[in-house]
Amino acid sequence: MTIRRVNSFRNGGKEDVVLLGGKGANLAEMTNTGLPVPPGFTITTEVCREFYRSGRRLPAGLLEEALAALVELEEEQDRVFGHVERPLLVSVRSGAVTSMPGMMDTILNLGLNDETVEGLAKLTDNRRFAYDCYRRFVQMYGSVVYNIEAVHFERLIQKEKQLTGCMEDQQLSVESLMSLIEQFKNLIEIRIGRSFPQDVKQQLQGAIEAVFLSWSSPRAKVYRKVHHIPEDQGTAVNVQSMVFGNMGETSGTGVLFTRNPSTGEDVMFGEFLMNAQGEDVVGGTRTPCPIAELQEAMPDAYKELSLCAKQLELHYRDMQDIEFTIENGKLYLLQTRNAKRNARAALKVAADLAREGLISKEEALMRIDVQHLNHLLHRSLNSEAGHAVMATGLPASPGAARGQVVFEADTAEEWKRAGKEVILVRLETTPEDIHGVIAAEGIVTLRGGMTSHAAVVARGMGKPCVCGCEAMQLDEEQQQLTGNGITIREGDWITIDGGSGQVIPGQLELREADLSPELMLILGWADEVRSMKVMANADSPVDARKAREFGAEGIGLCRTEHMFFSQTRLSIVQQMIVAEKETDRQAALNRLLPMQRSDFEEIFREMDGCPVTIRLLDPPLHEFLPNIEELTERLTALRSKEGETLNERTELERMIRRVRDLQESNPMLGQRGCRLGIMFPEIYEMQVEAIFQAVLRCIRDGISVLPQVMIPLVGHVNELHLLRNMVDEVAEQVLGEERRYCSYKVGTMIEVPRAALTAGEIARSADFFSFGTNDLTQMTFGYSRDDAEGKFLAHYVENKLLPHNPFQVLDTEGVGKLIEMAVAQGRARNPMLTTSICGEHGGDYESIMFCQRIGLDYISCSPYRLPVSRIAAAQAHIRMQSEVLPQEGDTQKLA
């Protein structure tokens, strides 16, 4: 079937959505199914693209083709466009490929002028109806085509109602409507400098152009950006014969969802108005009635509407959003589309449709927008509108929280013990703030990015976090926070939304997380389908327990440096780092060893029978060094005191000198990772000894242990070879005869570009590769993540210099090429090599699609992102099976 650029509803169907747009394709589908659809035609999306290529001008001959199509409508309706006695009126409406509700423009009642309005009045024997249509048309044309703000028309209507003592628009008399029409035309002439067009052909041309122009309106652009809809998609224009819901008390209009879009319940949900047109329902000018009341008001129309709704849901095999009009008791369908719904409803509808046999389990999985699942796994704002915002930072860890503001970690801990809910606000957090982070309901930092200390720790704990709120100012001396003209003092309440990055003054109502039966069912189906394993990043026994609850098949990354963030351990770690003598360092390590052993043992017990990948210490030293300003202040205070403080002063001076010696110009590229283990082998030896001591204890208690030791930041095979030998030697010493019961592995995190480029060599000494995509992205782009996200990345994405923030969505063209190359080289050298990613990208939909395509064995993400990753991994497998790669915006279409 050939689709012409002006295409009758009788030609085409839902499969032609790319050219006809969603609305046009569905109108054609319903027409050809025999449903009651007013006749019309669609001007294709290709015409829209040509319109913009031609400098926002209609292509040559297009208007003539549209007028020729109108002749067919005239024959069907027995009316003539522009005829003074039997006028044909049409609506002109947008219809993009991807649904964009309310984002583009519509004009109703087109074809009316000072003469045809009289013809309509005689034809319908209803002068008030005719002039009401004309009033609406002039108002809409002025707003849509001439961009006159709607408020100017509304003011004139309100003034007329006050003069005549009317409360509602429908109470206005014919004389009032005629007066308003003249006032509207005068307003247009004053504002635009030309008269309202009486030529109906000119009206049609202006309306078509206006709908195409609405594709580039600010609200449409914002919507496309948020929902990742391609700019070159364009909109179609649908021209349709008018049917009238405003012809009296036997007429009406409404919107119907075949199921409840908030709960997913299988019951019709919607609203209608008697004696009204569609804009009255969606525009908010009148209060509509619940759809259930239509059964009493017009039982025959309600029965037919119910049957049509069920037919459309069965036909499209999905919940539908239907617009309808009833004209003198006769039902007409003006639109159907797959209905928008929230995350909770999406899960229930998908599960119910699968259980009803309308769709398969695989189709049900593909209906889920994984990005929306975060709303179900964390507390969220009960209402998303109507609140002031102090600042919007980076959405570092999802969920909503509220509490009294504190600016110090000690205060957070103290207030928590007193039973208060607190939000910790800091310029930036350090490991020394961990007790405050634990105590707080949520965290806000003015500096830092998505991988800052606050962000990483908060995500691991499942706490909401907003980072990089540079628009706010923190006055630590005055203990107050300011932003957007709002001042918050210590003890004042704020609410934060870690999903949107908003910081909001006051206490907002929160909605609790709800792991519904439908979510558990969908997750079970996902586990049946997916081929990639899904593991968790977990740094403590509590994290491990939560990971098992959320369905982790193991721990893909246990970051041992996070085990040292508690107050009791941090001081010992600092002693170890600043020690100048090996004996002093060993003494500190001896104190840390039983702590590490206990941590590992508890994690092994929680993960009984599942692999646990433990990354050896990888601290950028600046995170663990004592604060030199605090040390200096203490020294100054001691010097001002009298008495025997010499020994303490000497130790402080030594500490200050040592910290200065250890400070690095670029800590992220300094003495960290395997470099630390090579320069100070006793540190890694202690950790490996603690691992295998924990293994030994678990084995003797009948616990199945599958340890994997990860060497971080390897850039050369010699580094891994040296440290692997150390791991094997310590394992032999600790396990002895029990080694035969422990099938441990040793591998590395590929996070240095050179490691990816020489992966074939490195695979000689590795049992597994785990790609640390955060550092690999930083080093490949040459970006410091914290600085980039706070300074220029948003500008880059906004201006399309980059398609996405590469720290949120994996850069498949650059970083991805390194990963793909490393996997191929590594497996060529070592066919038994297992591969995974364990950075933030392990919880991102598009990145998971890439991991599936290149054949990674598993992904690892924070415990609270496991449900999202399990479903995304299933979707990736389904797409690969059907050999359809994801396109930009697919996640939105799935909803």
PDB file of N, CA and C in Angstrom, residues 376-451:
ATOM      1  N   LEU A 376       9.650   2.781  42.247  1.00  0.00           N
ATOM      2  CA  LEU A 376       9.034   1.756  43.070  1.00  0.00           C
ATOM      3  C   LEU A 376       9.996   1.198  44.118  1.00  0.00           C
ATOM      4  N   LEU A 377      11.284   1.406  43.933  1.00  0.00           N
ATOM      5  CA  LEU A 377      12.276   0.795  44.812  1.00  0.00           C
ATOM      6  C   LEU A 377      12.747   1.728  45.913  1.00  0.00           C
ATOM      7  N   HIS A 378      12.369   2.978  45.840  1.00  0.00           N
ATOM      8  CA  HIS A 378      12.751   3.971  46.847  1.00  0.00           C
ATOM      9  C   HIS A 378      11.532   4.813  47.195  1.00  0.00           C
ATOM     10  N   ARG A 379      11.593   5.446  48.354  1.00  0.00           N
ATOM     11  CA  ARG A 379      10.541   6.417  48.663  1.00  0.00           C
ATOM     12  C   ARG A 379      10.567   7.527  47.607  1.00  0.00           C
ATOM     13  N   SER A 380       9.396   8.070  47.324  1.00  0.00           N
ATOM     14  CA  SER A 380       9.309   9.114  46.293  1.00  0.00           C
ATOM     15  C   SER A 380       8.385  10.218  46.790  1.00  0.00           C
ATOM     16  N   LEU A 381       8.438  11.372  46.112  1.00  0.00           N
ATOM     17  CA  LEU A 381       7.544  12.473  46.448  1.00  0.00           C
ATOM     18  C   LEU A 381       6.112  12.064  46.115  1.00  0.00           C
ATOM     19  N   ASN A 382       5.210  12.320  47.030  1.00  0.00           N
ATOM     20  CA  ASN A 382       3.818  11.952  46.801  1.00  0.00           C
ATOM     21  C   ASN A 382       3.191  12.819  45.716  1.00  0.00           C
ATOM     22  N   SER A 383       3.715  14.038  45.549  1.00  0.00           N
ATOM     23  CA  SER A 383       3.255  14.934  44.490  1.00  0.00           C
ATOM     24  C   SER A 383       4.477  15.547  43.834  1.00  0.00           C
ATOM     25  N   GLU A 384       4.458  15.632  42.504  1.00  0.00           N
ATOM     26  CA  GLU A 384       5.623  16.142  41.784  1.00  0.00           C
ATOM     27  C   GLU A 384       5.466  17.613  41.405  1.00  0.00           C
ATOM     28  N   ALA A 385       4.397  18.236  41.843  1.00  0.00           N
ATOM     29  CA  ALA A 385       4.164  19.631  41.425  1.00  0.00           C
ATOM     30  C   ALA A 385       3.841  20.492  42.631  1.00  0.00           C
ATOM     31  N   GLY A 386       3.937  21.813  42.420  1.00  0.00           N
ATOM     32  CA  GLY A 386       3.466  22.757  43.406  1.00  0.00           C
ATOM     33  C   GLY A 386       4.397  23.031  44.555  1.00  0.00           C
ATOM     34  N   HIS A 387       5.711  22.833  44.362  1.00  0.00           N
ATOM     35  CA  HIS A 387       6.630  23.151  45.446  1.00  0.00           C
ATOM     36  C   HIS A 387       7.784  24.015  44.933  1.00  0.00           C
ATOM     37  N   ALA A 388       8.284  24.867  45.828  1.00  0.00           N
ATOM     38  CA  ALA A 388       9.439  25.704  45.482  1.00  0.00           C
ATOM     39  C   ALA A 388      10.695  24.839  45.478  1.00  0.00           C
ATOM     40  N   VAL A 389      11.664  25.222  44.664  1.00  0.00           N
ATOM     41  CA  VAL A 389      12.922  24.479  44.577  1.00  0.00           C
ATOM     42  C   VAL A 389      14.072  25.421  44.877  1.00  0.00           C
ATOM     43  N   MET A 390      14.895  25.068  45.870  1.00  0.00           N
ATOM     44  CA  MET A 390      16.065  25.891  46.197  1.00  0.00           C
ATOM     45  C   MET A 390      17.141  25.768  45.144  1.00  0.00           C
ATOM     46  N   ALA A 391      17.359  24.524  44.684  1.00  0.00           N
ATOM     47  CA  ALA A 391      18.399  24.277  43.688  1.00  0.00           C
ATOM     48  C   ALA A 391      18.177  22.898  43.093  1.00  0.00           C
ATOM     49  N   THR A 392      18.728  22.693  41.918  1.00  0.00           N
ATOM     50  CA  THR A 392      18.715  21.380  41.287  1.00  0.00           C
ATOM     51  C   THR A 392      20.157  20.977  41.019  1.00  0.00           C
ATOM     52  N   GLY A 393      20.575  19.884  41.660  1.00  0.00           N
ATOM     53  CA  GLY A 393      21.928  19.380  41.472  1.00  0.00           C
ATOM     54  C   GLY A 393      21.910  18.087  40.673  1.00  0.00           C
ATOM     55  N   LEU A 394      22.948  17.281  40.838  1.00  0.00           N
ATOM     56  CA  LEU A 394      23.051  16.013  40.124  1.00  0.00           C
ATOM     57  C   LEU A 394      22.265  14.941  40.874  1.00  0.00           C
ATOM     58  N   PRO A 395      21.434  14.170  40.165  1.00  0.00           N
ATOM     59  CA  PRO A 395      20.659  13.105  40.816  1.00  0.00           C
ATOM     60  C   PRO A 395      21.560  11.914  41.130  1.00  0.00           C
ATOM     61  N   ALA A 396      22.283  11.996  42.244  1.00  0.00           N
ATOM     62  CA  ALA A 396      23.371  11.065  42.516  1.00  0.00           C
ATOM     63  C   ALA A 396      22.913   9.725  43.063  1.00  0.00           C
ATOM     64  N   SER A 397      21.802   9.696  43.790  1.00  0.00           N
ATOM     65  CA  SER A 397      21.286   8.435  44.324  1.00  0.00           C
ATOM     66  C   SER A 397      19.784   8.587  44.473  1.00  0.00           C
ATOM     67  N   PRO A 398      18.995   7.690  43.854  1.00  0.00           N
ATOM     68  CA  PRO A 398      17.551   7.903  43.767  1.00  0.00           C
ATOM     69  C   PRO A 398      16.823   7.753  45.090  1.00  0.00           C
ATOM     70  N   GLY A 399      15.599   8.259  45.099  1.00  0.00           N
ATOM     71  CA  GLY A 399      14.763   8.216  46.288  1.00  0.00           C
ATOM     72  C   GLY A 399      14.553   9.596  46.853  1.00  0.00           C
ATOM     73  N   ALA A 400      13.538   9.720  47.691  1.00  0.00           N
ATOM     74  CA  ALA A 400      13.246  10.997  48.328  1.00  0.00           C
ATOM     75  C   ALA A 400      13.415  10.856  49.835  1.00  0.00           C
ATOM     76  N   ALA A 401      13.798  11.960  50.472  1.00  0.00           N
ATOM     77  CA  ALA A 401      13.970  11.974  51.931  1.00  0.00           C
ATOM     78  C   ALA A 401      13.680  13.372  52.443  1.00  0.00           C
ATOM     79  N   ARG A 402      13.317  13.451  53.701  1.00  0.00           N
ATOM     80  CA  ARG A 402      13.117  14.750  54.328  1.00  0.00           C
ATOM     81  C   ARG A 402      13.711  14.696  55.726  1.00  0.00           C
ATOM     82  N   GLY A 403      14.134  15.853  56.213  1.00  0.00           N
ATOM     83  CA  GLY A 403      14.725  15.904  57.546  1.00  0.00           C
ATOM     84  C   GLY A 403      15.150  17.315  57.885  1.00  0.00           C
ATOM     85  N   GLN A 404      15.621  17.461  59.114  1.00  0.00           N
ATOM     86  CA  GLN A 404      16.135  18.750  59.555  1.00  0.00           C
ATOM     87  C   GLN A 404      17.586  18.882  59.101  1.00  0.00           C
ATOM     88  N   VAL A 405      17.922  20.058  58.603  1.00  0.00           N
ATOM     89  CA  VAL A 405      19.246  20.276  58.035  1.00  0.00           C
ATOM     90  C   VAL A 405      20.301  20.316  59.133  1.00  0.00           C
ATOM     91  N   VAL A 406      21.404  19.589  58.921  1.00  0.00           N
ATOM     92  CA  VAL A 406      22.606  19.710  59.756  1.00  0.00           C
ATOM     93  C   VAL A 406      23.795  19.853  58.821  1.00  0.00           C
ATOM     94  N   PHE A 407      24.831  20.505  59.315  1.00  0.00           N
ATOM     95  CA  PHE A 407      25.992  20.794  58.472  1.00  0.00           C
ATOM     96  C   PHE A 407      27.251  20.065  58.922  1.00  0.00           C
ATOM     97  N   GLU A 408      27.163  19.289  59.993  1.00  0.00           N
ATOM     98  CA  GLU A 408      28.319  18.540  60.492  1.00  0.00           C
ATOM     99  C   GLU A 408      27.920  17.089  60.714  1.00  0.00           C
ATOM    100  N   ALA A 409      28.847  16.175  60.428  1.00  0.00           N
ATOM    101  CA  ALA A 409      28.576  14.753  60.609  1.00  0.00           C
ATOM    102  C   ALA A 409      28.316  14.424  62.077  1.00  0.00           C
ATOM    103  N   ASP A 410      29.073  15.045  62.988  1.00  0.00           N
ATOM    104  CA  ASP A 410      28.864  14.786  64.417  1.00  0.00           C
ATOM    105  C   ASP A 410      27.456  15.196  64.844  1.00  0.00           C
ATOM    106  N   THR A 411      26.992  16.331  64.329  1.00  0.00           N
ATOM    107  CA  THR A 411      25.641  16.800  64.663  1.00  0.00           C
ATOM    108  C   THR A 411      24.598  15.832  64.131  1.00  0.00           C
ATOM    109  N   ALA A 412      24.820  15.333  62.918  1.00  0.00           N
ATOM    110  CA  ALA A 412      23.876  14.371  62.333  1.00  0.00           C
ATOM    111  C   ALA A 412      23.751  13.141  63.220  1.00  0.00           C
ATOM    112  N   GLU A 413      24.889  12.634  63.675  1.00  0.00           N
ATOM    113  CA  GLU A 413      24.879  11.442  64.525  1.00  0.00           C
ATOM    114  C   GLU A 413      24.194  11.734  65.863  1.00  0.00           C
ATOM    115  N   GLU A 414      24.499  12.897  66.441  1.00  0.00           N
ATOM    116  CA  GLU A 414      23.919  13.274  67.736  1.00  0.00           C
ATOM    117  C   GLU A 414      22.405  13.444  67.624  1.00  0.00           C
ATOM    118  N   TRP A 415      21.946  14.135  66.599  1.00  0.00           N
ATOM    119  CA  TRP A 415      20.504  14.360  66.432  1.00  0.00           C
ATOM    120  C   TRP A 415      19.781  13.053  66.122  1.00  0.00           C
ATOM    121  N   LYS A 416      20.430  12.180  65.372  1.00  0.00           N
ATOM    122  CA  LYS A 416      19.826  10.874  65.070  1.00  0.00           C
ATOM    123  C   LYS A 416      19.601  10.083  66.350  1.00  0.00           C
ATOM    124  N   ARG A 417      20.603  10.106  67.239  1.00  0.00           N
ATOM    125  CA  ARG A 417      20.455   9.401  68.524  1.00  0.00           C
ATOM    126  C   ARG A 417      19.303   9.983  69.337  1.00  0.00           C
ATOM    127  N   ALA A 418      19.034  11.275  69.133  1.00  0.00           N
ATOM    128  CA  ALA A 418      17.934  11.933  69.846  1.00  0.00           C
ATOM    129  C   ALA A 418      16.585  11.683  69.181  1.00  0.00           C
ATOM    130  N   GLY A 419      16.575  10.879  68.120  1.00  0.00           N
ATOM    131  CA  GLY A 419      15.322  10.520  67.467  1.00  0.00           C
ATOM    132  C   GLY A 419      14.901  11.441  66.353  1.00  0.00           C
ATOM    133  N   LYS A 420      15.780  12.338  65.909  1.00  0.00           N
ATOM    134  CA  LYS A 420      15.419  13.273  64.844  1.00  0.00           C
ATOM    135  C   LYS A 420      15.776  12.707  63.467  1.00  0.00           C
ATOM    136  N   GLU A 421      15.006  13.128  62.464  1.00  0.00           N
ATOM    137  CA  GLU A 421      15.350  12.840  61.078  1.00  0.00           C
ATOM    138  C   GLU A 421      16.194  13.995  60.551  1.00  0.00           C
ATOM    139  N   VAL A 422      17.341  13.695  59.944  1.00  0.00           N
ATOM    140  CA  VAL A 422      18.239  14.772  59.506  1.00  0.00           C
ATOM    141  C   VAL A 422      18.646  14.572  58.044  1.00  0.00           C
ATOM    142  N   ILE A 423      18.918  15.696  57.384  1.00  0.00           N
ATOM    143  CA  ILE A 423      19.560  15.723  56.064  1.00  0.00           C
ATOM    144  C   ILE A 423      20.924  16.369  56.260  1.00  0.00           C
ATOM    145  N   LEU A 424      21.971  15.658  55.901  1.00  0.00           N
ATOM    146  CA  LEU A 424      23.329  16.184  56.034  1.00  0.00           C
ATOM    147  C   LEU A 424      23.689  16.994  54.795  1.00  0.00           C
ATOM    148  N   VAL A 425      24.028  18.263  55.005  1.00  0.00           N
ATOM    149  CA  VAL A 425      24.434  19.148  53.908  1.00  0.00           C
ATOM    150  C   VAL A 425      25.884  19.530  54.123  1.00  0.00           C
ATOM    151  N   ARG A 426      26.731  19.263  53.116  1.00  0.00           N
ATOM    152  CA  ARG A 426      28.165  19.562  53.216  1.00  0.00           C
ATOM    153  C   ARG A 426      28.642  20.174  51.901  1.00  0.00           C
ATOM    154  N   LEU A 427      29.745  20.930  51.984  1.00  0.00           N
ATOM    155  CA  LEU A 427      30.376  21.354  50.728  1.00  0.00           C
ATOM    156  C   LEU A 427      30.739  20.119  49.920  1.00  0.00           C
ATOM    157  N   GLU A 428      31.351  19.153  50.563  1.00  0.00           N
ATOM    158  CA  GLU A 428      31.640  17.844  50.004  1.00  0.00           C
ATOM    159  C   GLU A 428      31.911  16.911  51.173  1.00  0.00           C
ATOM    160  N   THR A 429      31.666  15.636  51.008  1.00  0.00           N
ATOM    161  CA  THR A 429      31.908  14.695  52.106  1.00  0.00           C
ATOM    162  C   THR A 429      33.256  14.011  51.913  1.00  0.00           C
ATOM    163  N   THR A 430      33.788  13.518  53.025  1.00  0.00           N
ATOM    164  CA  THR A 430      35.024  12.736  53.032  1.00  0.00           C
ATOM    165  C   THR A 430      34.746  11.467  53.827  1.00  0.00           C
ATOM    166  N   PRO A 431      35.660  10.498  53.797  1.00  0.00           N
ATOM    167  CA  PRO A 431      35.457   9.295  54.607  1.00  0.00           C
ATOM    168  C   PRO A 431      35.233   9.603  56.088  1.00  0.00           C
ATOM    169  N   GLU A 432      35.769  10.721  56.566  1.00  0.00           N
ATOM    170  CA  GLU A 432      35.595  11.063  57.974  1.00  0.00           C
ATOM    171  C   GLU A 432      34.153  11.432  58.317  1.00  0.00           C
ATOM    172  N   ASP A 433      33.329  11.666  57.292  1.00  0.00           N
ATOM    173  CA  ASP A 433      31.924  12.012  57.514  1.00  0.00           C
ATOM    174  C   ASP A 433      31.011  10.794  57.532  1.00  0.00           C
ATOM    175  N   ILE A 434      31.578   9.597  57.460  1.00  0.00           N
ATOM    176  CA  ILE A 434      30.757   8.405  57.248  1.00  0.00           C
ATOM    177  C   ILE A 434      29.706   8.229  58.335  1.00  0.00           C
ATOM    178  N   HIS A 435      30.033   8.551  59.586  1.00  0.00           N
ATOM    179  CA  HIS A 435      29.050   8.375  60.659  1.00  0.00           C
ATOM    180  C   HIS A 435      27.861   9.307  60.465  1.00  0.00           C
ATOM    181  N   GLY A 436      28.105  10.498  59.887  1.00  0.00           N
ATOM    182  CA  GLY A 436      27.009  11.417  59.590  1.00  0.00           C
ATOM    183  C   GLY A 436      26.174  10.943  58.419  1.00  0.00           C
ATOM    184  N   VAL A 437      26.829  10.345  57.410  1.00  0.00           N
ATOM    185  CA  VAL A 437      26.115   9.804  56.255  1.00  0.00           C
ATOM    186  C   VAL A 437      25.203   8.665  56.703  1.00  0.00           C
ATOM    187  N   ILE A 438      25.726   7.810  57.595  1.00  0.00           N
ATOM    188  CA  ILE A 438      24.934   6.689  58.102  1.00  0.00           C
ATOM    189  C   ILE A 438      23.720   7.198  58.870  1.00  0.00           C
ATOM    190  N   ALA A 439      23.910   8.259  59.640  1.00  0.00           N
ATOM    191  CA  ALA A 439      22.821   8.792  60.473  1.00  0.00           C
ATOM    192  C   ALA A 439      21.765   9.521  59.666  1.00  0.00           C
ATOM    193  N   ALA A 440      22.148  10.100  58.550  1.00  0.00           N
ATOM    194  CA  ALA A 440      21.246  10.979  57.796  1.00  0.00           C
ATOM    195  C   ALA A 440      20.228  10.199  56.975  1.00  0.00           C
ATOM    196  N   GLU A 441      19.081  10.836  56.752  1.00  0.00           N
ATOM    197  CA  GLU A 441      18.068  10.283  55.841  1.00  0.00           C
ATOM    198  C   GLU A 441      18.507  10.458  54.392  1.00  0.00           C
ATOM    199  N   GLY A 442      19.265  11.521  54.133  1.00  0.00           N
ATOM    200  CA  GLY A 442      19.752  11.808  52.799  1.00  0.00           C
ATOM    201  C   GLY A 442      20.888  12.808  52.871  1.00  0.00           C
ATOM    202  N   ILE A 443      21.595  12.975  51.759  1.00  0.00           N
ATOM    203  CA  ILE A 443      22.802  13.798  51.742  1.00  0.00           C
ATOM    204  C   ILE A 443      22.713  14.795  50.589  1.00  0.00           C
ATOM    205  N   VAL A 444      23.185  16.021  50.850  1.00  0.00           N
ATOM    206  CA  VAL A 444      23.314  17.052  49.817  1.00  0.00           C
ATOM    207  C   VAL A 444      24.733  17.586  49.872  1.00  0.00           C
ATOM    208  N   THR A 445      25.394  17.664  48.718  1.00  0.00           N
ATOM    209  CA  THR A 445      26.705  18.311  48.662  1.00  0.00           C
ATOM    210  C   THR A 445      26.675  19.410  47.618  1.00  0.00           C
ATOM    211  N   LEU A 446      27.437  20.467  47.884  1.00  0.00           N
ATOM    212  CA  LEU A 446      27.489  21.584  46.945  1.00  0.00           C
ATOM    213  C   LEU A 446      28.517  21.345  45.857  1.00  0.00           C
ATOM    214  N   ARG A 447      29.439  20.442  46.124  1.00  0.00           N
ATOM    215  CA  ARG A 447      30.455  20.089  45.132  1.00  0.00           C
ATOM    216  C   ARG A 447      30.382  18.591  44.867  1.00  0.00           C
ATOM    217  N   GLY A 448      31.128  18.158  43.852  1.00  0.00           N
ATOM    218  CA  GLY A 448      31.227  16.726  43.592  1.00  0.00           C
ATOM    219  C   GLY A 448      30.257  16.252  42.538  1.00  0.00           C
ATOM    220  N   GLY A 449      30.616  15.115  41.949  1.00  0.00           N
ATOM    221  CA  GLY A 449      29.815  14.554  40.875  1.00  0.00           C
ATOM    222  C   GLY A 449      29.191  13.233  41.253  1.00  0.00           C
ATOM    223  N   MET A 450      28.851  12.467  40.228  1.00  0.00           N
ATOM    224  CA  MET A 450      28.116  11.221  40.430  1.00  0.00           C
ATOM    225  C   MET A 450      28.988  10.099  40.981  1.00  0.00           C
ATOM    226  N   THR A 451      30.291  10.282  40.979  1.00  0.00           N
ATOM    227  CA  THR A 451      31.160   9.276  41.596  1.00  0.00           C
ATOM    228  C   THR A 451      31.896   9.845  42.792  1.00  0.00           C
TER     229      THR A 451
END
